Coordinates of C-alpha atoms and ligand atoms in Angstrom, one line a residue:
M93 CA -279.9 81.9 -11.9
S94 CA -277.0 82.1 -14.3
P95 CA -278.1 82.2 -17.9
F96 CA -276.7 79.8 -20.5
P97 CA -274.6 80.5 -22.5
R98 CA -272.6 83.3 -20.9
E99 CA -273.6 86.8 -22.0
D100 CA -270.5 87.6 -24.2
Y101 CA -270.8 84.2 -25.9
R102 CA -274.2 84.6 -27.6
E103 CA -273.2 86.3 -30.8
L104 CA -270.6 83.7 -31.6
K105 CA -271.4 81.5 -34.5
R106 CA -270.3 78.0 -35.3
Y107 CA -267.6 78.0 -38.0
H108 CA -269.3 77.6 -41.4
F109 CA -268.5 77.7 -45.0
D110 CA -269.8 76.0 -48.1
R111 CA -268.7 72.4 -47.9
T112 CA -271.0 71.0 -50.6
P113 CA -268.9 68.6 -52.7
V114 CA -267.0 70.1 -55.6
A115 CA -264.8 68.4 -58.2
L116 CA -261.7 70.4 -57.2
D117 CA -261.4 72.3 -53.9
L118 CA -258.7 75.0 -54.1
S119 CA -260.3 77.0 -51.3
D120 CA -258.7 76.1 -48.0
N121 CA -254.9 76.1 -48.5
T122 CA -254.5 72.4 -47.6
N123 CA -251.8 70.4 -49.4
Q124 CA -252.8 69.6 -53.0
W125 CA -249.8 67.2 -53.3
G126 CA -251.3 64.9 -50.7
T127 CA -250.4 63.5 -47.3
H128 CA -246.9 63.2 -46.0
P129 CA -245.8 59.6 -46.8
A130 CA -243.8 59.1 -43.6
A131 CA -247.0 59.9 -41.6
L132 CA -249.1 57.5 -43.7
E133 CA -246.4 54.8 -43.0
V134 CA -246.7 55.2 -39.3
L135 CA -250.5 54.9 -39.4
R136 CA -250.4 51.8 -41.6
R137 CA -247.9 50.1 -39.2
A138 CA -250.0 50.8 -36.1
D139 CA -250.0 47.7 -33.9
D140 CA -252.9 46.0 -32.1
D141 CA -252.7 48.0 -28.9
A142 CA -251.6 51.3 -30.4
L143 CA -254.5 53.2 -28.9
A144 CA -255.6 51.4 -25.7
R145 CA -253.4 53.6 -23.5
Y146 CA -253.4 57.4 -23.2
P147 CA -250.7 59.2 -25.2
D148 CA -247.8 61.1 -23.5
L149 CA -249.1 63.9 -21.3
Y150 CA -247.4 66.5 -23.5
A151 CA -246.4 64.5 -26.7
D152 CA -242.7 64.3 -25.9
N153 CA -241.8 62.5 -29.2
L154 CA -243.6 65.2 -31.3
R155 CA -242.0 67.9 -29.2
A156 CA -238.5 66.5 -29.8
A157 CA -239.2 66.3 -33.6
A158 CA -240.6 69.9 -33.7
A159 CA -237.6 71.1 -31.7
A160 CA -235.2 69.6 -34.2
R161 CA -237.1 71.0 -37.1
A162 CA -237.3 74.5 -35.6
G163 CA -233.7 74.4 -34.4
V164 CA -234.5 75.0 -30.7
A165 CA -234.4 73.1 -27.4
E166 CA -237.4 70.8 -26.4
E167 CA -238.4 73.1 -23.5
C168 CA -239.1 75.8 -26.1
I169 CA -241.9 73.7 -27.8
A170 CA -245.6 73.4 -26.9
T171 CA -247.8 71.1 -29.0
G172 CA -251.4 71.1 -29.7
C173 CA -254.4 69.6 -31.5
G174 CA -253.8 71.7 -34.6
S175 CA -252.3 75.1 -34.4
D176 CA -255.8 76.5 -33.7
D177 CA -255.5 74.7 -30.3
V178 CA -252.1 76.4 -29.8
L179 CA -253.6 79.8 -30.6
D180 CA -256.6 79.1 -28.4
C181 CA -254.3 78.3 -25.4
T182 CA -252.1 81.3 -26.1
Y183 CA -255.2 83.5 -26.1
R184 CA -256.5 81.9 -22.9
A185 CA -253.1 82.3 -21.1
S186 CA -253.0 86.0 -22.2
G187 CA -256.3 87.4 -21.1
G188 CA -260.0 86.9 -20.4
G189 CA -260.8 89.6 -17.9
S190 CA -263.5 92.1 -18.8
G191 CA -262.1 94.8 -21.1
D192 CA -259.3 92.6 -22.4
F193 CA -258.8 92.6 -26.1
V194 CA -256.6 91.0 -28.8
S195 CA -254.9 93.4 -31.2
I196 CA -254.9 92.0 -34.7
A197 CA -253.4 93.2 -38.0
A198 CA -256.2 92.7 -40.5
P199 CA -257.3 91.2 -42.9
T200 CA -255.9 88.0 -41.5
F201 CA -256.7 84.3 -40.5
S202 CA -260.5 83.9 -40.1
M203 CA -260.1 82.3 -36.6
A204 CA -258.1 85.3 -35.1
T205 CA -261.3 87.2 -34.1
P206 CA -263.6 84.3 -33.0
L207 CA -260.9 82.9 -30.7
A208 CA -260.8 86.2 -28.9
R209 CA -264.6 86.0 -28.3
M210 CA -264.4 82.4 -27.2
N211 CA -261.9 83.4 -24.6
G212 CA -263.9 86.2 -23.2
M213 CA -262.0 89.0 -25.0
R214 CA -262.8 91.4 -27.8
A215 CA -260.8 91.7 -31.0
R216 CA -259.5 95.0 -32.3
L217 CA -258.6 95.0 -36.0
T218 CA -256.0 97.5 -37.3
P219 CA -255.7 97.6 -41.1
W220 CA -252.4 96.2 -42.3
A221 CA -251.4 99.5 -44.1
E222 CA -251.8 101.4 -40.8
A223 CA -250.0 98.7 -38.8
L224 CA -247.1 98.5 -41.2
D225 CA -246.8 102.3 -41.2
D226 CA -246.3 102.3 -37.4
P227 CA -246.2 99.0 -35.4
E228 CA -247.0 100.9 -32.2
R229 CA -250.6 101.3 -33.4
L230 CA -251.0 97.6 -32.6
L231 CA -250.1 98.3 -29.0
S232 CA -252.2 101.3 -28.2
G233 CA -254.9 100.9 -25.5
D234 CA -252.9 98.1 -23.8
P235 CA -254.0 94.9 -25.6
A236 CA -253.8 91.5 -23.8
L237 CA -252.2 89.9 -26.9
V238 CA -251.0 90.9 -30.4
Y239 CA -251.7 88.6 -33.3
V240 CA -249.7 88.9 -36.5
C241 CA -249.7 86.3 -39.3
R242 CA -246.5 86.0 -41.3
P243 CA -246.7 85.2 -44.2
N244 CA -250.2 86.6 -43.8
N245 CA -253.4 84.7 -44.8
P246 CA -255.1 85.8 -47.1
T247 CA -252.8 88.5 -48.6
G248 CA -249.6 86.4 -48.7
H249 CA -247.3 89.3 -47.7
V250 CA -244.5 89.0 -45.2
A251 CA -244.2 91.8 -42.6
P252 CA -240.6 93.0 -42.7
R253 CA -238.2 91.6 -40.1
A254 CA -237.3 95.2 -39.0
W255 CA -241.0 95.9 -38.4
I256 CA -241.3 92.8 -36.2
D257 CA -238.3 93.9 -34.2
A258 CA -239.7 97.4 -33.8
L259 CA -243.0 95.9 -32.6
L260 CA -241.2 93.7 -30.0
D261 CA -239.1 96.6 -28.9
A262 CA -242.2 98.8 -28.4
A263 CA -244.0 96.0 -26.5
G264 CA -240.9 95.8 -24.2
E265 CA -240.2 93.3 -21.4
N266 CA -243.6 93.8 -19.7
G267 CA -245.9 94.4 -22.6
P268 CA -248.2 91.9 -24.3
L269 CA -247.1 88.7 -25.9
V270 CA -246.8 88.9 -29.7
L271 CA -248.2 85.8 -31.3
L272 CA -246.6 85.3 -34.7
D273 CA -248.5 82.7 -36.8
E274 CA -246.1 81.0 -39.2
A275 CA -248.6 78.5 -40.7
Y276 CA -247.1 79.2 -44.1
V277 CA -243.5 79.8 -43.3
D278 CA -242.3 76.7 -45.3
F279 CA -243.5 78.5 -48.5
G280 CA -241.6 81.8 -47.9
G281 CA -240.4 84.4 -45.5
D282 CA -237.7 84.1 -42.9
P283 CA -238.7 81.8 -39.9
L284 CA -238.4 83.5 -36.5
A285 CA -238.5 80.3 -34.3
T286 CA -235.0 80.6 -33.0
H287 CA -235.6 84.2 -32.2
A288 CA -238.9 83.3 -30.3
A289 CA -237.0 80.7 -28.2
E290 CA -234.9 83.5 -26.7
H291 CA -237.4 86.4 -26.6
P292 CA -239.7 86.8 -23.5
R293 CA -242.5 88.4 -25.5
L294 CA -242.6 86.4 -28.8
L295 CA -244.4 83.1 -29.5
V296 CA -244.3 81.5 -33.0
S297 CA -247.1 79.1 -33.9
R298 CA -246.7 76.4 -36.6
T299 CA -249.0 73.8 -38.2
L300 CA -248.6 70.5 -39.9
S301 CA -251.9 71.2 -41.8
K302 CA -250.3 73.0 -44.8
A303 CA -246.7 72.2 -46.1
F304 CA -246.8 68.8 -44.3
G305 CA -250.1 67.7 -45.8
L306 CA -251.6 66.6 -42.5
A307 CA -254.7 68.8 -42.0
G308 CA -256.7 65.7 -41.1
L309 CA -254.3 64.7 -38.3
R310 CA -254.7 68.0 -36.3
V311 CA -251.2 68.7 -35.1
G312 CA -249.6 72.1 -34.4
Y313 CA -246.9 73.5 -32.2
A314 CA -245.6 76.7 -30.7
V315 CA -242.0 77.9 -30.2
A316 CA -241.3 80.3 -27.4
A317 CA -239.1 80.8 -24.4
P318 CA -239.6 78.1 -21.7
P319 CA -241.6 80.2 -19.2
T320 CA -244.0 81.1 -22.0
V321 CA -244.3 77.5 -23.1
L322 CA -245.2 76.6 -19.5
E323 CA -248.1 79.0 -19.4
V324 CA -249.5 77.9 -22.8
E325 CA -249.3 74.2 -21.7
K326 CA -251.2 75.0 -18.5
A327 CA -253.9 76.5 -20.6
R328 CA -253.8 73.5 -22.9
G329 CA -254.0 70.6 -20.4
P330 CA -252.7 67.1 -20.8
Y331 CA -253.3 64.4 -23.5
K332 CA -254.2 66.8 -26.2
V333 CA -252.4 65.3 -29.2
G334 CA -253.5 61.7 -29.9
R335 CA -250.9 58.9 -29.7
L336 CA -250.9 58.1 -33.5
S337 CA -251.1 61.8 -34.4
A338 CA -248.0 62.5 -32.4
Q339 CA -246.1 59.6 -33.9
A340 CA -247.2 60.4 -37.4
G341 CA -246.5 64.1 -37.0
A342 CA -243.0 63.4 -35.6
A343 CA -242.2 61.2 -38.6
A344 CA -243.4 63.9 -41.0
L345 CA -241.4 66.6 -39.2
A346 CA -238.2 64.5 -39.6
D347 CA -239.0 64.5 -43.4
E348 CA -236.1 62.2 -44.1
E349 CA -237.0 61.7 -47.8
G350 CA -237.4 65.4 -48.4
W351 CA -241.0 65.2 -49.4
V352 CA -241.7 68.7 -47.9
S353 CA -238.8 70.4 -49.6
R354 CA -239.7 68.8 -53.0
T355 CA -243.4 69.6 -52.9
V356 CA -242.8 73.1 -51.6
A357 CA -240.3 73.9 -54.4
E358 CA -242.9 72.8 -56.9
C359 CA -245.6 74.9 -55.2
V360 CA -243.4 78.0 -55.2
A361 CA -242.7 77.5 -59.0
N362 CA -246.4 77.0 -59.7
R363 CA -247.2 80.1 -57.6
A364 CA -245.0 82.3 -59.8
R365 CA -246.6 80.8 -62.9
A366 CA -250.1 81.3 -61.6
E367 CA -249.3 84.9 -60.6
E368 CA -248.2 85.6 -64.1
T369 CA -251.3 84.0 -65.6
L370 CA -253.6 86.0 -63.3
A371 CA -251.7 89.2 -64.1
A372 CA -252.0 88.5 -67.8
R373 CA -255.8 88.5 -67.2
G374 CA -255.6 91.9 -65.4
L375 CA -256.6 90.3 -62.1
E376 CA -253.8 92.0 -60.0
P377 CA -252.5 89.1 -58.0
L378 CA -250.8 90.2 -54.7
P379 CA -247.2 89.0 -54.5
S380 CA -247.4 85.9 -52.2
S381 CA -245.0 84.1 -50.0
A382 CA -247.5 81.3 -49.1
N383 CA -249.3 78.5 -50.9
F384 CA -252.1 80.7 -52.1
I385 CA -252.7 83.8 -54.1
L386 CA -255.2 86.6 -53.5
F387 CA -256.4 88.4 -56.6
R388 CA -259.2 90.8 -57.7
A389 CA -262.6 89.3 -58.2
P390 CA -263.3 89.6 -61.9
S391 CA -266.8 91.1 -61.7
G392 CA -266.1 93.1 -58.5
D393 CA -268.5 90.8 -56.6
G394 CA -266.3 88.1 -54.9
P395 CA -269.0 85.8 -53.5
R396 CA -270.8 85.8 -56.9
D397 CA -267.6 85.0 -58.8
A398 CA -266.7 82.2 -56.4
L399 CA -270.2 80.7 -56.8
A400 CA -270.0 80.9 -60.6
I401 CA -266.5 79.3 -60.7
R402 CA -267.7 76.6 -58.3
A403 CA -270.6 75.9 -60.6
R404 CA -267.8 75.0 -63.2
G405 CA -266.3 72.6 -60.8
V406 CA -263.6 74.5 -58.9
A407 CA -263.9 76.1 -55.4
V408 CA -261.9 79.2 -54.5
R409 CA -262.6 81.4 -51.5
P410 CA -264.1 84.9 -51.7
F411 CA -262.7 87.7 -49.5
P412 CA -265.1 90.6 -49.8
G413 CA -263.3 94.0 -49.4
D414 CA -259.8 92.5 -48.9
M415 CA -258.0 94.0 -52.0
P416 CA -255.8 96.8 -50.8
D417 CA -258.2 99.4 -52.3
G418 CA -261.2 97.7 -50.6
G419 CA -262.4 95.8 -53.6
D420 CA -263.5 92.1 -53.4
A421 CA -260.9 89.4 -53.8
L422 CA -260.7 85.7 -54.4
R423 CA -258.1 83.3 -53.0
L424 CA -256.7 80.4 -54.9
T425 CA -254.7 77.6 -53.3
V426 CA -251.7 76.7 -55.4
A427 CA -251.7 73.1 -56.6
P428 CA -249.9 70.8 -59.1
W429 CA -250.1 72.5 -62.5
P430 CA -252.8 70.4 -64.1
L431 CA -255.1 71.4 -61.3
V432 CA -254.2 75.1 -61.5
E433 CA -255.0 74.7 -65.3
R434 CA -258.5 73.4 -64.4
F435 CA -259.0 76.5 -62.3
F436 CA -258.0 78.8 -65.2
E437 CA -260.4 76.9 -67.6
A438 CA -263.3 77.4 -65.1
L439 CA -262.4 81.1 -64.7
D440 CA -262.0 81.7 -68.4
A441 CA -265.3 79.9 -69.2
Y442 CA -267.0 82.1 -66.6
T443 CA -265.5 85.4 -67.7
A444 CA -266.2 84.6 -71.4
E445 CA -269.9 84.2 -70.6
R446 CA -270.2 87.3 -68.6
Ligands
LIG150 C1 -254.6 77.0 -41.9 C2 -254.1 77.9 -40.9 C3 -253.8 77.5 -39.6 C4 -253.9 76.0 -39.4 O1 -254.6 75.7 -38.3 P1 -254.6 74.1 -37.8 O2 -255.5 74.2 -36.7 O3 -253.2 73.8 -37.5 O4 -255.1 73.3 -39.0 C5 -253.3 78.4 -38.7 N1 -253.1 79.7 -39.0 C6 -253.3 80.1 -40.2 C7 -253.1 81.5 -40.6 C8 -253.9 79.3 -41.2 O5 -254.2 79.8 -42.4

């Protein structure tokens, strides 16, 4: 008899964090400026038989829009149901045999490790300081895949371009694929999509959940050389992105009215202002190239601080142990300034009472 579930699956947990309602949620890096208007327009205009038929096998219209946005050919794009799906399929195409592992520069995106387990692999975490010191550390022991987030969630830093090149050189033509997660690239850092289209060992993943304000739509894509795209699409299967999701996502990617550039510019300005305001309180914000800021938990106990600030109406996310010196951190999603002010009011009320 084969037991259910499979042995290496048992310790996996369902994704969970506090979702009890809060007046202002600045904890998950979604777009605080709202939903992309071009996507909303597509959804409003859906006609009577918009959903009776299956969508395109591989979302050709979305693919074309992503290719135009990234500046690459359509054969260099794979789409997915959120970039989590793109990551999942990339993991699945990379490994799964016993002993396979994904090499991860950490701390990073919370799904990087569980996705390895889901796909029958282990995760090996290398602290960012060590990885930045020598990229070859990520390659030791022959990983099935290397995961690097750039700009990195939750620290906000951008691994230098020369470091990425050194990592790719060390991986060589026959080494593991390097999965570069560019979920936040619209907010800072140099995009490497055109490089990925030509490189046999680089795949860049992107999402419409952040700068494009479409987290509820679940659309993401990958940019890679055509042979890599083919393998990822095999792991993905057909009909993944819904018909309206593909249409709305394509309209947002075209961004004809410049909604993304406008809101991103405001976000970047508010990020600088919030960094200064945190620094003035001695909270050591890490310089960020994304739409969030990681800073020191005021009491040293991140989960406790997050709960206390939440009790005052604003959710931020705790990251225990993720300050560079191992101290607890909190992560704030950057928002329109009146919302950021509400966060500072809650923070100040809490720290005044302590
Ligand atoms: C939010 C986020 C994603 C987005 O995933 P989707 O499935 O596209 O919503 C991917 N990677 C990182 C690092 C993120 O923070």
